[in-house]
XYZ file of C-alpha atoms in Angstrom:
243
model
C 30.561 -63.872 -9.482
C 33.381 -64.507 -7.021
C 36.127 -67.016 -7.738
C 34.655 -69.379 -5.143
C 31.245 -69.104 -6.774
C 32.722 -69.711 -10.217
C 34.487 -72.863 -9.028
C 31.371 -74.081 -7.209
C 29.221 -73.757 -10.340
C 31.938 -75.222 -12.541
C 31.849 -78.284 -10.299
C 28.047 -78.245 -10.644
C 28.334 -78.486 -14.439
C 30.860 -81.333 -14.112
C 28.598 -83.070 -11.577
C 25.856 -83.416 -14.214
C 27.734 -85.951 -16.413
C 29.231 -87.536 -13.300
C 25.761 -88.208 -11.911
C 24.275 -89.348 -15.225
C 27.110 -91.781 -15.932
C 27.587 -93.188 -12.422
C 23.828 -93.395 -11.987
C 23.556 -95.396 -15.208
C 26.407 -97.686 -14.122
C 24.680 -98.220 -10.769
C 21.465 -99.068 -12.608
C 23.335 -101.490 -14.889
C 24.970 -103.454 -12.084
C 21.573 -103.872 -10.406
C 19.490 -104.641 -13.505
C 18.349 -108.300 -13.673
C 17.264 -107.764 -17.272
C 20.747 -106.745 -18.392
C 22.255 -109.920 -16.919
C 19.552 -112.261 -18.179
C 19.443 -110.779 -21.685
C 23.213 -111.220 -21.943
C 23.015 -114.827 -20.757
C 20.418 -115.568 -23.418
C 22.061 -113.588 -26.230
C 25.424 -115.307 -25.867
C 24.048 -118.787 -25.096
C 25.837 -118.846 -21.754
C 23.886 -121.904 -20.653
C 25.436 -123.990 -23.446
C 28.906 -122.523 -22.905
C 28.906 -123.052 -19.144
C 26.740 -126.107 -18.515
C 24.552 -124.035 -16.185
C 20.811 -123.951 -16.853
C 19.082 -120.660 -17.626
C 17.226 -120.795 -14.313
C 20.468 -121.334 -12.390
C 22.168 -118.545 -14.350
C 19.426 -116.143 -13.293
C 20.051 -117.192 -9.700
C 23.817 -116.724 -10.136
C 23.166 -113.202 -11.432
C 21.000 -112.468 -8.413
C 23.666 -113.863 -6.066
C 26.338 -111.668 -7.675
C 24.157 -108.551 -7.326
C 23.457 -109.442 -3.709
C 27.164 -109.880 -3.019
C 28.067 -106.519 -4.543
C 25.480 -104.800 -2.331
C 26.290 -106.778 0.815
C 28.866 -106.421 3.536
C 30.289 -109.881 2.862
C 34.058 -110.008 2.541
C 34.251 -112.890 0.054
C 31.799 -114.151 -2.542
C 30.484 -117.669 -1.969
C 28.278 -118.960 -4.786
C 27.359 -122.549 -5.548
C 25.396 -123.748 -8.565
C 24.797 -126.840 -10.688
C 27.249 -127.301 -13.555
C 26.122 -130.101 -15.868
C 23.831 -131.140 -13.022
C 26.569 -131.325 -10.365
C 26.316 -128.910 -7.414
C 29.673 -127.204 -6.822
C 31.476 -123.944 -6.071
C 31.226 -121.750 -9.142
C 34.295 -119.540 -8.792
C 37.967 -120.173 -8.031
C 39.934 -118.331 -5.353
C 41.382 -116.015 -8.018
C 37.922 -115.154 -9.327
C 36.685 -114.533 -5.779
C 39.637 -112.219 -5.142
C 38.881 -110.326 -8.352
C 35.213 -109.949 -7.438
C 36.275 -108.479 -4.118
C 38.111 -105.779 -6.090
C 35.118 -105.340 -8.400
C 32.868 -104.884 -5.389
C 35.073 -102.076 -4.043
C 35.079 -100.423 -7.466
C 31.299 -100.624 -7.840
C 30.701 -99.313 -4.341
C 33.020 -96.421 -5.205
C 30.733 -95.713 -8.172
C 27.774 -95.732 -5.760
C 29.525 -93.116 -3.625
C 30.197 -90.890 -6.654
C 26.578 -91.200 -7.797
C 25.237 -90.223 -4.367
C 27.807 -87.453 -3.848
C 27.167 -85.884 -7.270
C 23.391 -86.066 -6.765
C 23.657 -84.423 -3.328
C 25.945 -81.701 -4.705
C 23.492 -80.899 -7.492
C 20.556 -80.735 -5.067
C 22.423 -78.605 -2.510
C 23.631 -76.121 -5.130
C 20.121 -75.803 -6.560
C 18.707 -75.146 -3.092
C 21.402 -72.567 -2.384
C 20.719 -70.875 -5.713
C 16.992 -70.561 -5.068
C 17.561 -69.459 -1.472
C 19.779 -66.599 -2.637
C 18.137 -65.545 -5.888
C 14.571 -66.888 -5.721
C 12.829 -67.014 -9.083
C 15.698 -65.264 -10.868
C 17.793 -68.385 -10.371
C 15.690 -70.502 -12.745
C 17.302 -68.998 -15.845
C 20.802 -69.441 -14.429
C 19.968 -73.029 -13.485
C 18.711 -73.724 -17.012
C 21.976 -72.408 -18.461
C 24.115 -74.522 -16.144
C 22.076 -77.671 -16.669
C 22.228 -77.131 -20.430
C 26.000 -76.857 -20.200
C 26.128 -80.018 -18.080
C 23.956 -81.911 -20.546
C 26.111 -80.747 -23.436
C 29.267 -81.758 -21.583
C 27.791 -85.216 -20.989
C 27.026 -85.682 -24.675
C 30.496 -84.469 -25.656
C 32.208 -86.889 -23.277
C 30.091 -89.827 -24.400
C 30.650 -89.043 -28.080
C 34.403 -88.953 -27.444
C 34.240 -92.206 -25.485
C 32.123 -93.793 -28.220
C 34.652 -92.829 -30.876
C 37.495 -94.361 -28.863
C 35.463 -97.515 -28.141
C 34.531 -97.887 -31.813
C 38.199 -97.821 -32.800
C 39.175 -100.546 -30.354
C 36.947 -101.702 -27.492
C 39.331 -104.577 -26.753
C 42.224 -102.210 -26.009
C 39.964 -99.897 -24.018
C 38.652 -102.832 -21.997
C 42.175 -103.971 -21.119
C 43.334 -100.431 -20.290
C 40.345 -99.998 -17.984
C 41.349 -103.092 -16.014
C 44.990 -102.042 -15.853
C 44.034 -98.654 -14.437
C 41.275 -99.898 -12.122
C 43.009 -102.867 -10.482
C 46.402 -103.055 -8.784
C 46.799 -106.801 -9.391
C 46.391 -109.352 -12.179
C 43.418 -111.217 -10.720
C 41.333 -109.895 -13.629
C 43.429 -111.878 -16.115
C 41.217 -114.957 -16.269
C 41.096 -117.952 -18.623
C 37.744 -118.697 -20.306
C 38.756 -122.364 -20.540
C 38.811 -122.744 -16.760
C 37.282 -119.637 -15.152
C 33.515 -119.344 -15.088
C 33.506 -115.607 -14.434
C 34.628 -114.932 -18.010
C 32.500 -117.756 -19.381
C 29.396 -116.198 -17.859
C 30.416 -112.628 -18.676
C 32.356 -112.662 -21.975
C 33.827 -109.449 -23.386
C 30.884 -108.992 -25.750
C 28.611 -108.903 -22.709
C 30.618 -105.956 -21.358
C 30.450 -104.199 -24.709
C 26.662 -104.478 -24.605
C 26.620 -103.346 -20.970
C 28.754 -100.310 -21.841
C 26.348 -99.451 -24.651
C 23.418 -99.942 -22.254
C 24.963 -97.453 -19.814
C 25.830 -94.955 -22.549
C 22.317 -94.972 -24.014
C 20.709 -94.215 -20.665
C 23.221 -91.485 -19.865
C 22.637 -89.972 -23.310
C 18.856 -90.024 -22.815
C 19.284 -88.269 -19.469
C 21.615 -85.690 -21.016
C 19.206 -85.053 -23.909
C 16.280 -84.575 -21.526
C 18.284 -82.048 -19.512
C 19.568 -80.326 -22.637
C 16.130 -80.075 -24.245
C 14.435 -78.902 -21.039
C 17.099 -76.286 -20.295
C 17.311 -75.038 -23.879
C 13.535 -74.867 -24.224
C 13.249 -72.762 -21.097
C 15.983 -70.385 -22.283
C 14.327 -70.018 -25.696
C 10.999 -69.348 -23.981
C 12.612 -66.697 -21.761
C 14.128 -64.984 -24.806
C 10.756 -65.038 -26.524
C 9.137 -63.478 -23.452
C 11.818 -60.772 -23.350
C 11.311 -60.070 -27.056
C 7.561 -59.821 -26.527
C 8.078 -57.328 -23.707
C 10.326 -55.200 -25.910
C 7.825 -55.260 -28.762
C 4.955 -54.348 -26.422
C 7.023 -51.493 -25.023
C 7.717 -50.195 -28.536
C 4.034 -50.405 -29.432
C 3.129 -48.485 -26.267
C 5.704 -45.791 -27.077
C 4.283 -45.341 -30.587
C 0.730 -44.978 -29.285
C 1.872 -42.369 -26.754
């Protein structure tokens, strides 16, 4: 394999965890169930003065904003029965940054998926059926890499999710708009840190399931191919003895 080919397939292996993780994050940000379960679990209605029905609508409005072309988020809801703007100017500015970050995740998910598909098509175009075994090996490596990365991340998160959560914000945002006060800012009342811990776990579980499916499928095919090769060798030996 040429150096260019080696690099191209190395990127392919890396693209597997990139797709599984960014795809899971994309799914999480657009999952009504994840939002609503968090609202119920942490009694956000009592903490915020917003009814469960209105919280579900707020979640829908936030998802719509993230996927829209709107520059600024404009959400009104009833707080203790009084219709008003939900978020302050600082919270709106932060959500603008969040929107850019999430849309960047969308781009990575699409780009990694396209790269995987294109490389698979190129592989089959060049090597036909012989490529299946090579593909199984590379997908198995990608699935294993995904599990390794998530295990490492899980170990770090278990030691101190609070520190990891803060470090993520420091690295992801170039301002301090994310430093909000739960006494006055509804964004952190509605989405407390424990909500984000659960969301992170939600993403990790789905990425792990995807990695395991890839790993099991690829490994099973490779084991089957080895069994077939062994059978051919044994049949050849039997034929030689008969002759």
